[in-house]
Coordinates of C-alpha atoms in Angstrom, one line a residue:
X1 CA -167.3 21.0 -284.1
X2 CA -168.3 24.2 -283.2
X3 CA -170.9 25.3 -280.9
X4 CA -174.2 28.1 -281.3
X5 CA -176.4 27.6 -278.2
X6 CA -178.0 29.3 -275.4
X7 CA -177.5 27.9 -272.5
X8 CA -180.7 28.1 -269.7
X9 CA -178.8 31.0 -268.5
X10 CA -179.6 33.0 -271.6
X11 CA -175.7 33.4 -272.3
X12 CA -174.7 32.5 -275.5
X13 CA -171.5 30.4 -276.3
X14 CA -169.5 31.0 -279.4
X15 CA -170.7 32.2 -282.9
X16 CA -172.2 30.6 -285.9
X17 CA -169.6 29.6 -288.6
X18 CA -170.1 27.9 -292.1
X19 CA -166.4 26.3 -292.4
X20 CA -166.0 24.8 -296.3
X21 CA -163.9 22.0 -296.8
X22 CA -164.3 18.6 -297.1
X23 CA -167.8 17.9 -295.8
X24 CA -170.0 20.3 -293.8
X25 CA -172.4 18.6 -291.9
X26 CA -175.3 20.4 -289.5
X27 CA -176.9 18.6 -286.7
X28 CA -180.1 21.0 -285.0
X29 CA -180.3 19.2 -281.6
X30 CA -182.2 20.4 -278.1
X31 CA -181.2 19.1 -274.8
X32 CA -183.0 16.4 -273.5
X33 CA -184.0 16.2 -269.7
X34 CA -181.6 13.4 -269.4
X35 CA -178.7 15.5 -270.3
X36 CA -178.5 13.9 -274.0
X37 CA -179.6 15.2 -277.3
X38 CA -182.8 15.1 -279.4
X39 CA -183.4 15.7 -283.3
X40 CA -185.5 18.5 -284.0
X41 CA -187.3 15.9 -285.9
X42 CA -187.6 13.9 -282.6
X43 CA -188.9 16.6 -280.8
X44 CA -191.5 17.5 -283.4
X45 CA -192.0 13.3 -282.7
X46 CA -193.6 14.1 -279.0
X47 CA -189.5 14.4 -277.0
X48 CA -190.5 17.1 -274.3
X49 CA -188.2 19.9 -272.7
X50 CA -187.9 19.8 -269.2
X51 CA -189.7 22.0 -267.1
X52 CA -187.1 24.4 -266.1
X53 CA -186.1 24.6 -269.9
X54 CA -189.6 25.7 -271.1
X55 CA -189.7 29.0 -272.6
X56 CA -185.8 29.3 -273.1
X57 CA -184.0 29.1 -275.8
X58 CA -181.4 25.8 -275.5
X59 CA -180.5 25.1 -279.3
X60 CA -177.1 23.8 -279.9
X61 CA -176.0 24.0 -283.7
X62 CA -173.4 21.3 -284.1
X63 CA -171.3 21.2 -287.0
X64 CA -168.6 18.8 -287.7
X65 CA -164.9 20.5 -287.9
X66 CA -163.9 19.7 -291.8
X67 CA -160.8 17.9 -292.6
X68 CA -159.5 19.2 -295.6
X69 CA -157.0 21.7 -296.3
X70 CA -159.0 24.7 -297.2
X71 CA -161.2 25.6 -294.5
X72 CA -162.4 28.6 -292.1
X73 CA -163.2 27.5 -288.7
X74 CA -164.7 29.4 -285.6
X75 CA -164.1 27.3 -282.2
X76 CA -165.5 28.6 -278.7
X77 CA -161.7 28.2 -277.2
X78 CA -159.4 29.0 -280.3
X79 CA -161.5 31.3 -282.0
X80 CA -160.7 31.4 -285.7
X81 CA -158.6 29.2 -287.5
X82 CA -158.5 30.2 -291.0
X83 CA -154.8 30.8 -292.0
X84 CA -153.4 29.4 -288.2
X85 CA -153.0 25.8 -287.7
X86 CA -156.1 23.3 -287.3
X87 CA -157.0 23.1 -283.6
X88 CA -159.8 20.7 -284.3
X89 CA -158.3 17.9 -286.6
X90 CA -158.6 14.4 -284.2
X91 CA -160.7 12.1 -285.5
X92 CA -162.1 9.2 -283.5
X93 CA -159.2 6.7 -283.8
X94 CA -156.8 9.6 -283.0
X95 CA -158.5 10.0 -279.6
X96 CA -159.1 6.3 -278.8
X97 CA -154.7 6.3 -279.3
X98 CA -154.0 9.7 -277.5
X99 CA -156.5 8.5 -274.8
X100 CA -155.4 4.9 -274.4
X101 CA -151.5 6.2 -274.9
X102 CA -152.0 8.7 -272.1
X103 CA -153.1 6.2 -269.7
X104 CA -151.1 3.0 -270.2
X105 CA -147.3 4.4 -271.4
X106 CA -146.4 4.3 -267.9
X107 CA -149.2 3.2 -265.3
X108 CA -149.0 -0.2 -267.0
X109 CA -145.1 -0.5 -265.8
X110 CA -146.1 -0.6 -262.2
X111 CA -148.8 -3.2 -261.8
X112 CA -147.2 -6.3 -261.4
X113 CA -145.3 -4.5 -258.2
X114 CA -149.2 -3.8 -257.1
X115 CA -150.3 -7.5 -257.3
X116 CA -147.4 -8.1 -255.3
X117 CA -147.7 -5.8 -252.5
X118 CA -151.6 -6.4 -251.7
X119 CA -152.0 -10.0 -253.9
X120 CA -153.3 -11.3 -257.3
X121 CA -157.1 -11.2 -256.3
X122 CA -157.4 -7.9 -254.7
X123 CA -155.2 -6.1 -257.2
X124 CA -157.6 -7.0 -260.0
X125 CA -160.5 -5.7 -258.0
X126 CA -158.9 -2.5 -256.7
X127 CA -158.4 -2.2 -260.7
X128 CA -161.9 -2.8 -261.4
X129 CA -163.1 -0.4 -258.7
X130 CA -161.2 2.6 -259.9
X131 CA -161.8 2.2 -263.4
X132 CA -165.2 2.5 -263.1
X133 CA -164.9 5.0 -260.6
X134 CA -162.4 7.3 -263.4
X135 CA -165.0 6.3 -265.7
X136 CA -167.4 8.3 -263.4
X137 CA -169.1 5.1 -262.1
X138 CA -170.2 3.5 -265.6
X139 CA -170.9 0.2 -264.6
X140 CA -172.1 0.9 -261.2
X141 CA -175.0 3.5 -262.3
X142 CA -176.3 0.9 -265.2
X143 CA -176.7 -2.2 -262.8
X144 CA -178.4 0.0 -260.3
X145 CA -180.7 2.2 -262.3
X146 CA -181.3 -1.4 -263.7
X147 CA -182.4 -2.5 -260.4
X148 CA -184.1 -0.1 -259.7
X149 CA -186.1 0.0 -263.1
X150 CA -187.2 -3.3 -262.6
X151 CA -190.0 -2.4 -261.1
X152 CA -191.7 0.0 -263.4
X153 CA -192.2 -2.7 -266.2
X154 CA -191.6 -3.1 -269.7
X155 CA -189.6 -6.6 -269.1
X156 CA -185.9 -7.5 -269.7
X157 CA -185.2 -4.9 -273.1
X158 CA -186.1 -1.6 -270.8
X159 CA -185.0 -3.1 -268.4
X160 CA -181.0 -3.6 -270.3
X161 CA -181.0 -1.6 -272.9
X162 CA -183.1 1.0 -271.1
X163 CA -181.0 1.8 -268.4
X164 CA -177.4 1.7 -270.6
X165 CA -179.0 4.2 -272.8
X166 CA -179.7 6.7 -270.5
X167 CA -176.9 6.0 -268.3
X168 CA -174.4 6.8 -271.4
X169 CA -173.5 10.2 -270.0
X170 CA -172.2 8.4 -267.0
X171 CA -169.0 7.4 -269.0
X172 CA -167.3 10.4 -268.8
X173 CA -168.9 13.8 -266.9
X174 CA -166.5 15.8 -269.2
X175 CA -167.9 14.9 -272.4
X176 CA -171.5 16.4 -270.9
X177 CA -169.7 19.5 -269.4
X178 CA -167.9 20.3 -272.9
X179 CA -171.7 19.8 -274.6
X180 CA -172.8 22.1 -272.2
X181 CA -169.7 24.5 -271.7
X182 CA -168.0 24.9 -275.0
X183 CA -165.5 27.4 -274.4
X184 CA -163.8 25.1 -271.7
X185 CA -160.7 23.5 -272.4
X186 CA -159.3 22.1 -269.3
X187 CA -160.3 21.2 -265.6
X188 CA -159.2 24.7 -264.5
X189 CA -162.0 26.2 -267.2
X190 CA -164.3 23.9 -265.4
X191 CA -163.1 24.9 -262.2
X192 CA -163.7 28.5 -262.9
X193 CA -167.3 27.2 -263.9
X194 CA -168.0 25.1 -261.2
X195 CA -165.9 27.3 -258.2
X196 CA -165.7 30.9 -259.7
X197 CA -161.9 32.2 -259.1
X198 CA -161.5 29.8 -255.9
X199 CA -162.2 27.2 -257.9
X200 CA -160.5 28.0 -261.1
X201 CA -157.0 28.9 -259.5
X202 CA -157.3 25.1 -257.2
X203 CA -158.0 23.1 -260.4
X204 CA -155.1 25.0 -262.6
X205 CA -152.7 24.6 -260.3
X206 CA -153.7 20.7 -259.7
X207 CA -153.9 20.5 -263.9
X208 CA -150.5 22.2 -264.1
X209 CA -148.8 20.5 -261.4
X210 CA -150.1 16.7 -262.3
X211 CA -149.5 17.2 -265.9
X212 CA -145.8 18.7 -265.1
X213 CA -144.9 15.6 -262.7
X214 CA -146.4 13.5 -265.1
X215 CA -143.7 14.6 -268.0
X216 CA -141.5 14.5 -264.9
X217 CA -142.0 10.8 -264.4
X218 CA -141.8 10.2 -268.5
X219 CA -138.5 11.5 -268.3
X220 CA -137.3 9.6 -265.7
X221 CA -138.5 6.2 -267.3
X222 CA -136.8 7.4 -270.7
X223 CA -133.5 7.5 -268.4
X224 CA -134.0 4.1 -266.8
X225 CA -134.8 2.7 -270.7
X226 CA -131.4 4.1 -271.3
X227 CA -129.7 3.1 -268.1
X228 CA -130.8 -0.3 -269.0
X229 CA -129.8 -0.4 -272.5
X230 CA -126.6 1.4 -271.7
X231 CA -124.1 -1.1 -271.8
X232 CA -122.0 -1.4 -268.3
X233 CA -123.8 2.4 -267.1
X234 CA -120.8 4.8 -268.8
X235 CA -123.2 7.6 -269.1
X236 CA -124.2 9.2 -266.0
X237 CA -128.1 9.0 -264.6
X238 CA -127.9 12.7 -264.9
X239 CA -126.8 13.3 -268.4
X240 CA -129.9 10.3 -269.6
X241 CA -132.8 12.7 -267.9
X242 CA -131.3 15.5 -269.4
X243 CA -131.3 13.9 -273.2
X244 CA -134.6 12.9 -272.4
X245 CA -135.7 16.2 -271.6
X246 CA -133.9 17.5 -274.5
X247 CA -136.6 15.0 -276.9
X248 CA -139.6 15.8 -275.1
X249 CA -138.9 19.9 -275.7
X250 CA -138.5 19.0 -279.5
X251 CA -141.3 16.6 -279.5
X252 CA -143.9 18.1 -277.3
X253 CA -143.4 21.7 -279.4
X254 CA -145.5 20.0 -282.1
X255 CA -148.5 22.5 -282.0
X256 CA -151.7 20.1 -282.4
X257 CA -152.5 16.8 -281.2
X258 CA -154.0 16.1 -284.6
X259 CA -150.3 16.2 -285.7
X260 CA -149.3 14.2 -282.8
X261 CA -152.1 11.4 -282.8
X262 CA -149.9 9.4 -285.5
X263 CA -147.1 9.6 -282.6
X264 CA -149.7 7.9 -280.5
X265 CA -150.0 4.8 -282.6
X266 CA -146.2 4.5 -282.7
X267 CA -146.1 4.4 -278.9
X268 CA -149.1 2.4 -278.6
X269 CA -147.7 -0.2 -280.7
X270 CA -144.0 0.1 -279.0
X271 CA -145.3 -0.1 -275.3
X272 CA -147.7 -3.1 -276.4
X273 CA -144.2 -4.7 -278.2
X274 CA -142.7 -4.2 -275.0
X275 CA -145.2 -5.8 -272.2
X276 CA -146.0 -8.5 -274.5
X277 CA -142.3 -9.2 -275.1
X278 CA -142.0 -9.0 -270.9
X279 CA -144.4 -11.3 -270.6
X280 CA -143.6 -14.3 -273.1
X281 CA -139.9 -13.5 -271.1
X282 CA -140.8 -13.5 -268.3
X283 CA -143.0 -17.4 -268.7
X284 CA -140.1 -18.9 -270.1
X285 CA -137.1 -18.0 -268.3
X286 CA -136.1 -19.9 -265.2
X287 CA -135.9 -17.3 -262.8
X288 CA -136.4 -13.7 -262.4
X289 CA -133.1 -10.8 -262.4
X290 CA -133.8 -9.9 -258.9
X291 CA -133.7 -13.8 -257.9
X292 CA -130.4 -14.5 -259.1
X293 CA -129.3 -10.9 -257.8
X294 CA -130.3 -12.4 -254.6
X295 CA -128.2 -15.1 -254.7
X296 CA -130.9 -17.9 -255.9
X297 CA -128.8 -18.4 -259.2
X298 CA -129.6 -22.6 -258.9
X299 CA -132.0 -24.7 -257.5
X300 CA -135.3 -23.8 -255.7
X301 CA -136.3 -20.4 -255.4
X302 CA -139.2 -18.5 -252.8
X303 CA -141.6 -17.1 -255.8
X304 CA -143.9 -16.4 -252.4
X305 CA -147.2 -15.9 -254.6
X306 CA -150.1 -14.3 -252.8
X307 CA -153.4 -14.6 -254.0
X308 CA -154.4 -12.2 -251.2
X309 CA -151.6 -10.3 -248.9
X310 CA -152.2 -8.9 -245.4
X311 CA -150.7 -5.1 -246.4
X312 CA -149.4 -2.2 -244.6
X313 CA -151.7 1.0 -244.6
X314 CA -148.5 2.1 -246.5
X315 CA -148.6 -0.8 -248.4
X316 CA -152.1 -0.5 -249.6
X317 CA -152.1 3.1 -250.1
X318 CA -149.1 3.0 -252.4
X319 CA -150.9 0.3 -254.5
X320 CA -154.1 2.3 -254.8
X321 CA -151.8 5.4 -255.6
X322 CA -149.8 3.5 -258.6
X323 CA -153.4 2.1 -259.9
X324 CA -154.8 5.8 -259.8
X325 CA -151.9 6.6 -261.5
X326 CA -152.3 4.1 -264.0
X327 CA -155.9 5.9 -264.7
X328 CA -154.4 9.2 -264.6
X329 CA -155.0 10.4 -268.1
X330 CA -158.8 11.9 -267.4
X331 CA -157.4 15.7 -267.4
X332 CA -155.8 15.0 -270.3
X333 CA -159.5 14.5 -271.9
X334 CA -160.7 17.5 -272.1
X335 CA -157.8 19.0 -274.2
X336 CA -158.4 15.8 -276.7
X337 CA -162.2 16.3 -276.8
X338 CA -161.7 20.0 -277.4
X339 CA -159.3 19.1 -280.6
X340 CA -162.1 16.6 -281.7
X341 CA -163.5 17.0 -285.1
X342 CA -166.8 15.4 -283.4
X343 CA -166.9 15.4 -279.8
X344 CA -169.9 14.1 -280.0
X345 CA -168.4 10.2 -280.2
X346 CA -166.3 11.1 -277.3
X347 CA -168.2 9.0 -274.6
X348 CA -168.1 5.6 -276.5
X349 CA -164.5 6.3 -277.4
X350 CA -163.4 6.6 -274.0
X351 CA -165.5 3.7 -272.6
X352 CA -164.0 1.6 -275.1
X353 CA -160.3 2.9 -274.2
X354 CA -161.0 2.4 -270.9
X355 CA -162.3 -1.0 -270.9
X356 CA -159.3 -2.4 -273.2
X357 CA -156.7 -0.8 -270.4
X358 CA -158.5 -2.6 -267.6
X359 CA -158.1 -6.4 -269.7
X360 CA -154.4 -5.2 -270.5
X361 CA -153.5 -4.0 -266.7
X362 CA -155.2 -7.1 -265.5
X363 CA -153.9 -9.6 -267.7
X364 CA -149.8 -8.2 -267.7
X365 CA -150.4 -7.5 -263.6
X366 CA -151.6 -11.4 -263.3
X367 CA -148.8 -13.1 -265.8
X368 CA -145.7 -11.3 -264.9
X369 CA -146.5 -11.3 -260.8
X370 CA -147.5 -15.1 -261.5
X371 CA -144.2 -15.8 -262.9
X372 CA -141.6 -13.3 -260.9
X373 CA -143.6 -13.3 -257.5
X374 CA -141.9 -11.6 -254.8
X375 CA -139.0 -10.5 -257.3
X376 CA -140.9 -8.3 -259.6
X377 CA -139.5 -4.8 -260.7
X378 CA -141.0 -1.9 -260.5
X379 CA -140.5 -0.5 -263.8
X380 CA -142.0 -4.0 -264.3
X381 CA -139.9 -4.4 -267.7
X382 CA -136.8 -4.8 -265.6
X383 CA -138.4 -8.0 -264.7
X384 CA -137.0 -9.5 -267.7
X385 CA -133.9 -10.9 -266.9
X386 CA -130.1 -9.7 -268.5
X387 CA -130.5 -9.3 -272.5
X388 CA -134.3 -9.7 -272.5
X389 CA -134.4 -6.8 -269.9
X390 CA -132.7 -4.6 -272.6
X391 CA -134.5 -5.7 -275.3
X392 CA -138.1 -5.0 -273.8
X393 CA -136.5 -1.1 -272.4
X394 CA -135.1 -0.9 -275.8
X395 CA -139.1 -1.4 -277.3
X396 CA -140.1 0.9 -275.1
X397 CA -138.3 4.0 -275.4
X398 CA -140.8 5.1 -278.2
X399 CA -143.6 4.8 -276.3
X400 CA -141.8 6.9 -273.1
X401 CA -141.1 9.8 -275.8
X402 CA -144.4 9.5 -276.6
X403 CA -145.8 10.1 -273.1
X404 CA -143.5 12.5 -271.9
X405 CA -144.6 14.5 -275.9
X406 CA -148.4 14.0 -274.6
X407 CA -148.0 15.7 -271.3
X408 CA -145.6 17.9 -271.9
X409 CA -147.6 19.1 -274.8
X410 CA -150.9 19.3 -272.7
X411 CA -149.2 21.3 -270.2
X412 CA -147.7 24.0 -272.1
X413 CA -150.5 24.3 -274.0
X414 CA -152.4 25.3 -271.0
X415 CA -149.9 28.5 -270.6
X416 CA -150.2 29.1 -274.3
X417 CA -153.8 29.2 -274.1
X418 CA -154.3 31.3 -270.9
X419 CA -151.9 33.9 -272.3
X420 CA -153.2 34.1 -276.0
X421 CA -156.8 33.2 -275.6
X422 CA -159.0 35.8 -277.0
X423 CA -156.1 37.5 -279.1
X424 CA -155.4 36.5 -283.0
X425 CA -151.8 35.7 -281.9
X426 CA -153.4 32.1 -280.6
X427 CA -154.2 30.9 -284.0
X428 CA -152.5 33.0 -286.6
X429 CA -149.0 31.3 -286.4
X430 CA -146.8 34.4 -286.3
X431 CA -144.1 35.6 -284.6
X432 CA -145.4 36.1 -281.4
X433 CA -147.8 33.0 -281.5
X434 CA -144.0 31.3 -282.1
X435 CA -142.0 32.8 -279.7
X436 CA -144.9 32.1 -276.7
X437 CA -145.6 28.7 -277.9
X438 CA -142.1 27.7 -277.6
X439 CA -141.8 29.7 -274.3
X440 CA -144.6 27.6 -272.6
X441 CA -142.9 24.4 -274.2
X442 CA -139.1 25.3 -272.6
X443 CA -140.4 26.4 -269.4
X444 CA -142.6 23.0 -269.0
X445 CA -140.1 21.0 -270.1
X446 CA -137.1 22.8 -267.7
X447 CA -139.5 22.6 -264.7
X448 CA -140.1 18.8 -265.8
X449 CA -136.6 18.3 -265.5
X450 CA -136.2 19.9 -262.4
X451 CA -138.6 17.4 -260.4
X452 CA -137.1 14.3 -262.7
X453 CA -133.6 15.3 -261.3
X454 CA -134.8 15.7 -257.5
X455 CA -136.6 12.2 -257.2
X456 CA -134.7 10.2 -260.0
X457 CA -136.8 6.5 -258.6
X458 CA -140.1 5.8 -261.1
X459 CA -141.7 3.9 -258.7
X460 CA -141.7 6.4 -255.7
X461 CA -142.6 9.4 -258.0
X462 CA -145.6 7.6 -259.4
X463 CA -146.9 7.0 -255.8
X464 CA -146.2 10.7 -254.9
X465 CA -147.9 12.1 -258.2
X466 CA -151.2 9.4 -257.7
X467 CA -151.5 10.5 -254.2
X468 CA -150.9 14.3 -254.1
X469 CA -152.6 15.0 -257.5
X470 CA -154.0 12.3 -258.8
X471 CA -157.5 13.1 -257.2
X472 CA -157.6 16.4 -257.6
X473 CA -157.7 15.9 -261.5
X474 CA -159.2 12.3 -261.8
X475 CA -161.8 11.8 -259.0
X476 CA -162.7 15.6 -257.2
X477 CA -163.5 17.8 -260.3
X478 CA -166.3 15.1 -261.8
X479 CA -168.5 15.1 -259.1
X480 CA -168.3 19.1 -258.7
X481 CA -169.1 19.1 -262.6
X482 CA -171.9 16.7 -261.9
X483 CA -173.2 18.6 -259.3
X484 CA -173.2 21.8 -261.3
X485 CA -174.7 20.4 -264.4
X486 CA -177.5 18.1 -262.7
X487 CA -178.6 19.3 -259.3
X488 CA -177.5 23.3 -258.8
X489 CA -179.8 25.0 -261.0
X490 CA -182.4 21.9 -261.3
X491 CA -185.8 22.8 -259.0
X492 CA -186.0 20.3 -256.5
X493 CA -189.6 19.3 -257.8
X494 CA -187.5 18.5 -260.5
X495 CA -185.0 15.9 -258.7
X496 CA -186.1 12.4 -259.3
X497 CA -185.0 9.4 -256.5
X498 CA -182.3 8.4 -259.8
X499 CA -181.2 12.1 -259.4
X500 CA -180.9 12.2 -255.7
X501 CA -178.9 8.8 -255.5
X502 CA -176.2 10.1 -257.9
X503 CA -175.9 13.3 -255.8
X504 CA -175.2 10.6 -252.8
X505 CA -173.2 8.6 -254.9
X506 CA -171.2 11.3 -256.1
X507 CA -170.5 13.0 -252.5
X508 CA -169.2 9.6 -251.8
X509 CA -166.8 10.2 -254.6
X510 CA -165.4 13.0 -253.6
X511 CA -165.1 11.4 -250.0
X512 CA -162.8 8.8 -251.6
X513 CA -161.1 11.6 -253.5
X514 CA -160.1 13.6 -250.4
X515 CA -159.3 10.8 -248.4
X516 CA -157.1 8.8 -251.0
X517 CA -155.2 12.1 -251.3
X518 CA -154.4 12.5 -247.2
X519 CA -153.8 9.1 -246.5
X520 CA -152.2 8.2 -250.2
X521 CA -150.1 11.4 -249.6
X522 CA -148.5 10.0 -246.0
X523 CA -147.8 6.7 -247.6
X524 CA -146.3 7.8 -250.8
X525 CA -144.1 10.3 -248.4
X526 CA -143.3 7.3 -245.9
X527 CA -142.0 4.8 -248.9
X528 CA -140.2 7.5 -250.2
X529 CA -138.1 8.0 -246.8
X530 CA -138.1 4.1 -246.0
X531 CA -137.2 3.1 -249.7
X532 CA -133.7 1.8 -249.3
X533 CA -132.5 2.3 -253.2
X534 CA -133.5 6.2 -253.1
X535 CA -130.6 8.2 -254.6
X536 CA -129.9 11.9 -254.7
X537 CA -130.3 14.6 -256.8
X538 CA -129.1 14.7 -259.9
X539 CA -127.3 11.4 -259.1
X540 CA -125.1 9.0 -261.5
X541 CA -126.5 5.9 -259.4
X542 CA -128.3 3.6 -262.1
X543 CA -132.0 4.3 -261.7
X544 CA -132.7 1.0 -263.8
X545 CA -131.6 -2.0 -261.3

């Protein structure tokens, strides 16, 4: 999709094209004054402009990226694409996978320890919470803009379908900000949009940093897969991160995600193999590893279930940090809408991710905790006891790649972008596009290794990365986006009482984002010191027992 508009600035983004391939489809649309977009037809129907729009030009010719071979394409961020690779070539199932991929390759391995350090009951709600919270307060706006609908009439269908309609572009702020912003491609662009240079140099180095540790943490649960696999540990720790960093350099130099979206399936499918395989182990075996490690090889053995546990601040904050962590995909959005054929089915895509990693997080946290209580892992697949334990790592190794491939991609990307953006060395696949691209991919993936090698333990660098990044890239940006895009420039004549309660709403947010990322910070730092199994550097200690 490309983009012709003016915004209400009177600056134009990106130029007309007429790409030929396969289909070429052109959808006139006008924005609406809540945020979405009309038909000309509709408008000709009686749909009004807001005020502050009135006299402006605000047309947004949307065409839909073609899919064929032959084509000529003109995109606000990679400029043209006739004879370079396609930029724009994800198609709706590609994003739901890279999307739902992103998010549940590894957050999903650290739940069950969760339930067990705050209980069953409030784990599933602290779940609840900050998914609708990472999905920019879904849920939460439609039931109150509901409520507060219910007075203006129109019974029970305005009142339902009503409010979900217009409360669509509360799904995901980012697919609104691309609408409106085109040329962005990350949180850093929108940083620079929101924040001017302050606020584009915060957000890139948060983006840089969260994707880097993220790859970081990939590679250190691809070692622990092959610690556990291993048979009797003869490699060294060191030399398995090293291997793995090794696959995600080759993998991750893959130069579109439209190429890498079939990699997606593969470690959707090997991760769900895996979790699934945990759980039917973990229901029918008589006790978990760490129980017979423990010494309860016969006989009774203290499962200690909680329904509800009276935590440490530590405690807590380390469970809210691994659940934010298991969210953590949201920056990786933008670079997957931006790649979109039709970014326009964005929103519903990422709702409908989202809600299938909530029943999945919910349902493995509740099973596995349920059956391994106090002796859960952390990986959760080491749960599974002896053989099955190497069978399920064994599953999973796939879908590690494939996560440490997604971020690892995302973040050298970013480099390759800064540095090319604007020149025809971004698209036109020569010998400097070459050598940068694989410069950005060696120098993420070294860095990656780096941190992987410093603090070998998954579960402590998954606290440290949901606490000291997470909310800069999941929670803070949003509401600034929000706040740009809805209240800065509207007239305060303008600002209706739905308006103003999402401003308040949203300052709340960004509340809980500062605070999550003090207080998340000193507990992730705390465990790390306390944690009793911590190695060092670039140590042969198995990571995976």
């Amino acid at each position: 999709m490309a983009y012709n508009n003016q915004h209400p600035n009177g600056a134009p983004y990106g130029e007309e094209f007429s790409p030929t391939g396969v289909y070429d489809e052109k959808i006139h649309t006008v924005e609406s004054e809540k945020g979405g977009f009309h038909s000309e037809k509709d408008l000709e129907a009686g749909a009004s402009r807001p005020a502050h729009y009135r006299g402006k030009t605000n047309e947004y010719t949307v065409e839909i990226a073609p899919a064929g071979q032959e084509k000529h394409v003109h995109d606000a961020v990679f400029g043209d694409m006739e004879n370079g690779p396609n930029y724009r070539a994800v198609g709706r199932g590609g994003a739901y996978v890279l999307m739902t991929k992103a998010n549940i390759g590894l957050g999903v391995l650290s739940i069950p320890f969760v339930f067990m350090e705050v209980g069953m009951v409030p784990g599933v709600i602290l779940l609840l919470i900050l998914a609708l919270i990472v999905m920019c307060e879904l849920a939460y706006a439609s039931l109150l803009e509901a409520f507060l609908r219910f007075g203006e009439g129109g019974g029970a269908e305005r009142l339902v379908f009503g409010s979900l309609a217009d409360d669509t572009d509360c799904a995901c702020q980012i697919g609104d900000f691309k609408m409106n912003h085109p040329e962005t491609y990350n949180v850093s662009d929108a940083g620079r949009i929101v924040g001017g240079v302050i606020g584009e140099w915060y957000f890139s180095i948060a983006f840089v940093l969260f994707m880097i540790f993220v790859s970081a943490s990939g590679i250190v649960g691809v070692s622990t897969a092959l610690n556990a696999v291993a048979a009797e540990h003869r490699i060294c720790t060191a030399a398995f991160v090293a291997i793995a960093a090794v696959c995600g350099f080759l993998m991750c130099s893959i130069r579109t995600l439209g190429k890498i979206s079939w990699l997606g399936w593969v470690g959707l499918i090997s991760i769900m193999a895996a979790i699934l395989t945990l759980t039917i182990a973990v229901g029918v075996q008589d006790r978990p590893a760490k129980a017979i490690e423990q010494g309860y090889v016969t006989g009774p053995w203290p499962k200690d279930l909680k329904i509800t546990n009276a935590a440490t601040l530590a405690q807590a904050m380390t469970a809210i940090n691994s659940i934010l962590f298991a969210y953590a995909a949201t920056p990786t959005y933008f670079g997957i809408v931006s790649e979109m054929r039709d970014p326009r089915v964005y929103k519903s895509t990422m709702c409908f991710s989202m809600i299938c990693l909530w029943a999945v997080y919910s349902t493995i946290g509740i099973v596995v905790y349920y059956y391994c209580g106090q002796f859960v892992s952390s990986p959760a697949l080491g749960s599974a006891g002896g053989t099955m334990k190497r069978i399920c790592y064994g599953i999973a190794i796939p879908a590690l790649l494939v996560t440490l491939c997604i971020y690892s991609h995302l973040a050298a990307k970013f480099f390759f972008v800064r540095i090319l953006k604007g020149s025809k060395h971004l698209t036109d696949g020569g010998k400097v596009h070459w050598i940068t691209w694989l410069s950005c991919c060696a120098g993420a993936v070294i860095i990656e290794y780096i941190i992987a090698s410093a603090i070998p333990i998954f579960g402590n660098l998954i606290s440290l990365i949901g606490a000291l990044i997470g909310p800069s890239v999941t929670i803070i940006p949003y509401t600034l986006m929000w706040w740009n895009d809805k209240w800065r420039y509207e007239s305060p004549m303008d600002r209706t009482m739905w308006v103003k309660i999402r401003f308040l709403w949203n300052i709340l947010l960004f509340i809980i984002g500062l605070y999550i990322t003090g207080a998340g910070t000193y507990a992730a730092i705390v465990t790390i010191i306390d944690d009793p199994n911590r190695t060092s550097p670039w140590s042969c200690a198995d990571n995976s027992v």
